[in-house]
Amino acid sequence: MEAKWRWLLVTAVAPISWGATYFVTRHFLPADAPLWGAALRALPAGLLLLLIARRLPRGAWWWKAVILGILNFGAFFVLVYLAAQLLPTSMAASVMALAPVVLGIIAWPLLGQRPTAAAGVAVLVGVVGAVLLIGAATGGIDPLGAGVSLTALVLSSLGAVLTTRWRDDIPLLATTSWQLIAGGATLLAVAIVVEGPPPAVSVSSATAYAAIAVVATALAFLCWFAGLRHLSASTVGTVGLLNPATGVVLGVALAGESLTTLQIIGLVLIGAAILLTQRRAHRPARRPFSGAPALAVPASAVRE
C-alpha cells in the first residue's frame, strides 16, 4: 500500500501540471499560433530527455515512436492549445475529467482490463463531479471548444493505452523522449507550412514556454507513463481528475473566474472519487492478449 501511494503521488504530478497549463497558455502565450505553441512544447522537452537518456530507438520503436508521438503529443498538444484559447481555464480542464471513462473503454479491448463494479462507482462519482464543474461553470459553452477538448481526450487516452501495450524493457526516459521528438518534429514541419515564421516571443512568453516544456511536458509525461506502468488504468485515470480540479482552482484564484456552489460540490466529488479508487480491494487483472504486457493492476479494475 505504501508503494501504491508513492506511485499515486508521482502520477499526480502530471494532471496537476496539466491543469496549470490551461491557465498559462490562455494568459501568457499567443492565441493565433497553436501549431508553433505545441511544437515549442514538445520538441525541446524531447531533446532534453534524449540528452539524459542518450539512447536512440531501434527496430519497431522507430514507427511506434511516430504513432505514439502523434497521438500523445502531436495532435493532442494542438487540440489542447486550441481548447485553452476557446474555453475558460476551468471549463477546458473540466472536459478532460472524462478521462476515466474514455481510458476504461479503450483499455478493456486493448489491455484486457475489465472494469469492476467498484471501479465503476469511483468513475461515476468522478464524472458526476466533472459534469457539475462543466455544467455549473459561468458563461456559455463554446461547442467548438468542447469538441476540441473531447477529441484531444480520446487521442491522448488511445496513446496512453498503446504506450502501455507496447511497453518493454527499454527505459521509460528513452521511450518518452522518442515520442516527444517524433510528435514535436511533426508539429514543427506543419507549423512552418501552415503558420509561417514562429510568433514573436517576449520574456514572459519565453518563460511560459520553458515552464510548460520542462515541467508540464518532460516531467509530467514521465510521471504519467510511470503511473501507467505501476497502477491500473482506472486508478491512473481517476488521479487524472486532479487536472480539472487544478484548472478550476487556478481559474478562480488567478484569473478571476467565479466558482459556484455546484462547482464546489463537483470538486468534493472528484476528491471522493480518488479516495474511493484507493479503497478498492486488490485482485489480479484478467490476463491480456498473448505477448502484451499488462498494467500492474493493484486491486481492481481498469483505469477509468
JSON list of C-alpha atoms in Angstrom, two decimals, residues 71-72 76 96 98-104 106-107 110 151-163 224 228 303-304:
[
{"chain": "A", "resi": 71, "resn": "LEU", "atom": "CA", "xyz": [-1.29, 10.62, -30.51]},
{"chain": "A", "resi": 72, "resn": "ASN", "atom": "CA", "xyz": [0.25, 11.64, -27.19]},
{"chain": "A", "resi": 76, "resn": "PHE", "atom": "CA", "xyz": [-3.04, 16.26, -28.67]},
{"chain": "A", "resi": 96, "resn": "MET", "atom": "CA", "xyz": [-10.64, 16.34, -19.58]},
{"chain": "A", "resi": 98, "resn": "LEU", "atom": "CA", "xyz": [-13.96, 12.40, -18.55]},
{"chain": "A", "resi": 99, "resn": "ALA", "atom": "CA", "xyz": [-10.59, 10.63, -18.92]},
{"chain": "A", "resi": 100, "resn": "PRO", "atom": "CA", "xyz": [-11.54, 7.79, -16.54]},
{"chain": "A", "resi": 101, "resn": "VAL", "atom": "CA", "xyz": [-14.43, 6.79, -18.78]},
{"chain": "A", "resi": 102, "resn": "VAL", "atom": "CA", "xyz": [-12.55, 7.05, -22.07]},
{"chain": "A", "resi": 103, "resn": "LEU", "atom": "CA", "xyz": [-9.46, 5.29, -20.74]},
{"chain": "A", "resi": 104, "resn": "GLY", "atom": "CA", "xyz": [-11.54, 2.47, -19.31]},
{"chain": "A", "resi": 106, "resn": "ILE", "atom": "CA", "xyz": [-10.16, 1.81, -24.61]},
{"chain": "A", "resi": 107, "resn": "ALA", "atom": "CA", "xyz": [-8.17, -0.24, -22.07]},
{"chain": "A", "resi": 110, "resn": "LEU", "atom": "CA", "xyz": [-6.62, -3.38, -25.90]},
{"chain": "A", "resi": 151, "resn": "THR", "atom": "CA", "xyz": [-11.11, 14.93, -29.36]},
{"chain": "A", "resi": 152, "resn": "ALA", "atom": "CA", "xyz": [-7.88, 15.66, -27.50]},
{"chain": "A", "resi": 153, "resn": "LEU", "atom": "CA", "xyz": [-9.05, 13.41, -24.68]},
{"chain": "A", "resi": 154, "resn": "VAL", "atom": "CA", "xyz": [-9.79, 10.45, -26.97]},
{"chain": "A", "resi": 155, "resn": "LEU", "atom": "CA", "xyz": [-6.46, 10.71, -28.79]},
{"chain": "A", "resi": 156, "resn": "SER", "atom": "CA", "xyz": [-4.41, 11.02, -25.61]},
{"chain": "A", "resi": 157, "resn": "SER", "atom": "CA", "xyz": [-6.26, 8.10, -23.99]},
{"chain": "A", "resi": 158, "resn": "LEU", "atom": "CA", "xyz": [-5.58, 5.88, -27.01]},
{"chain": "A", "resi": 159, "resn": "GLY", "atom": "CA", "xyz": [-1.94, 6.94, -26.93]},
{"chain": "A", "resi": 160, "resn": "ALA", "atom": "CA", "xyz": [-1.66, 6.17, -23.22]},
{"chain": "A", "resi": 161, "resn": "VAL", "atom": "CA", "xyz": [-3.14, 2.70, -23.64]},
{"chain": "A", "resi": 162, "resn": "LEU", "atom": "CA", "xyz": [-0.92, 1.89, -26.64]},
{"chain": "A", "resi": 163, "resn": "THR", "atom": "CA", "xyz": [2.11, 3.13, -24.68]},
{"chain": "A", "resi": 224, "resn": "TRP", "atom": "CA", "xyz": [2.15, 9.80, -16.17]},
{"chain": "A", "resi": 228, "resn": "LEU", "atom": "CA", "xyz": [0.62, 3.57, -16.13]},
{"chain": "A", "resi": 303, "resn": "ARG", "atom": "CA", "xyz": [-8.43, 2.60, -15.11]},
{"chain": "A", "resi": 304, "resn": "GLU", "atom": "CA", "xyz": [-11.30, 4.78, -15.93]}
]
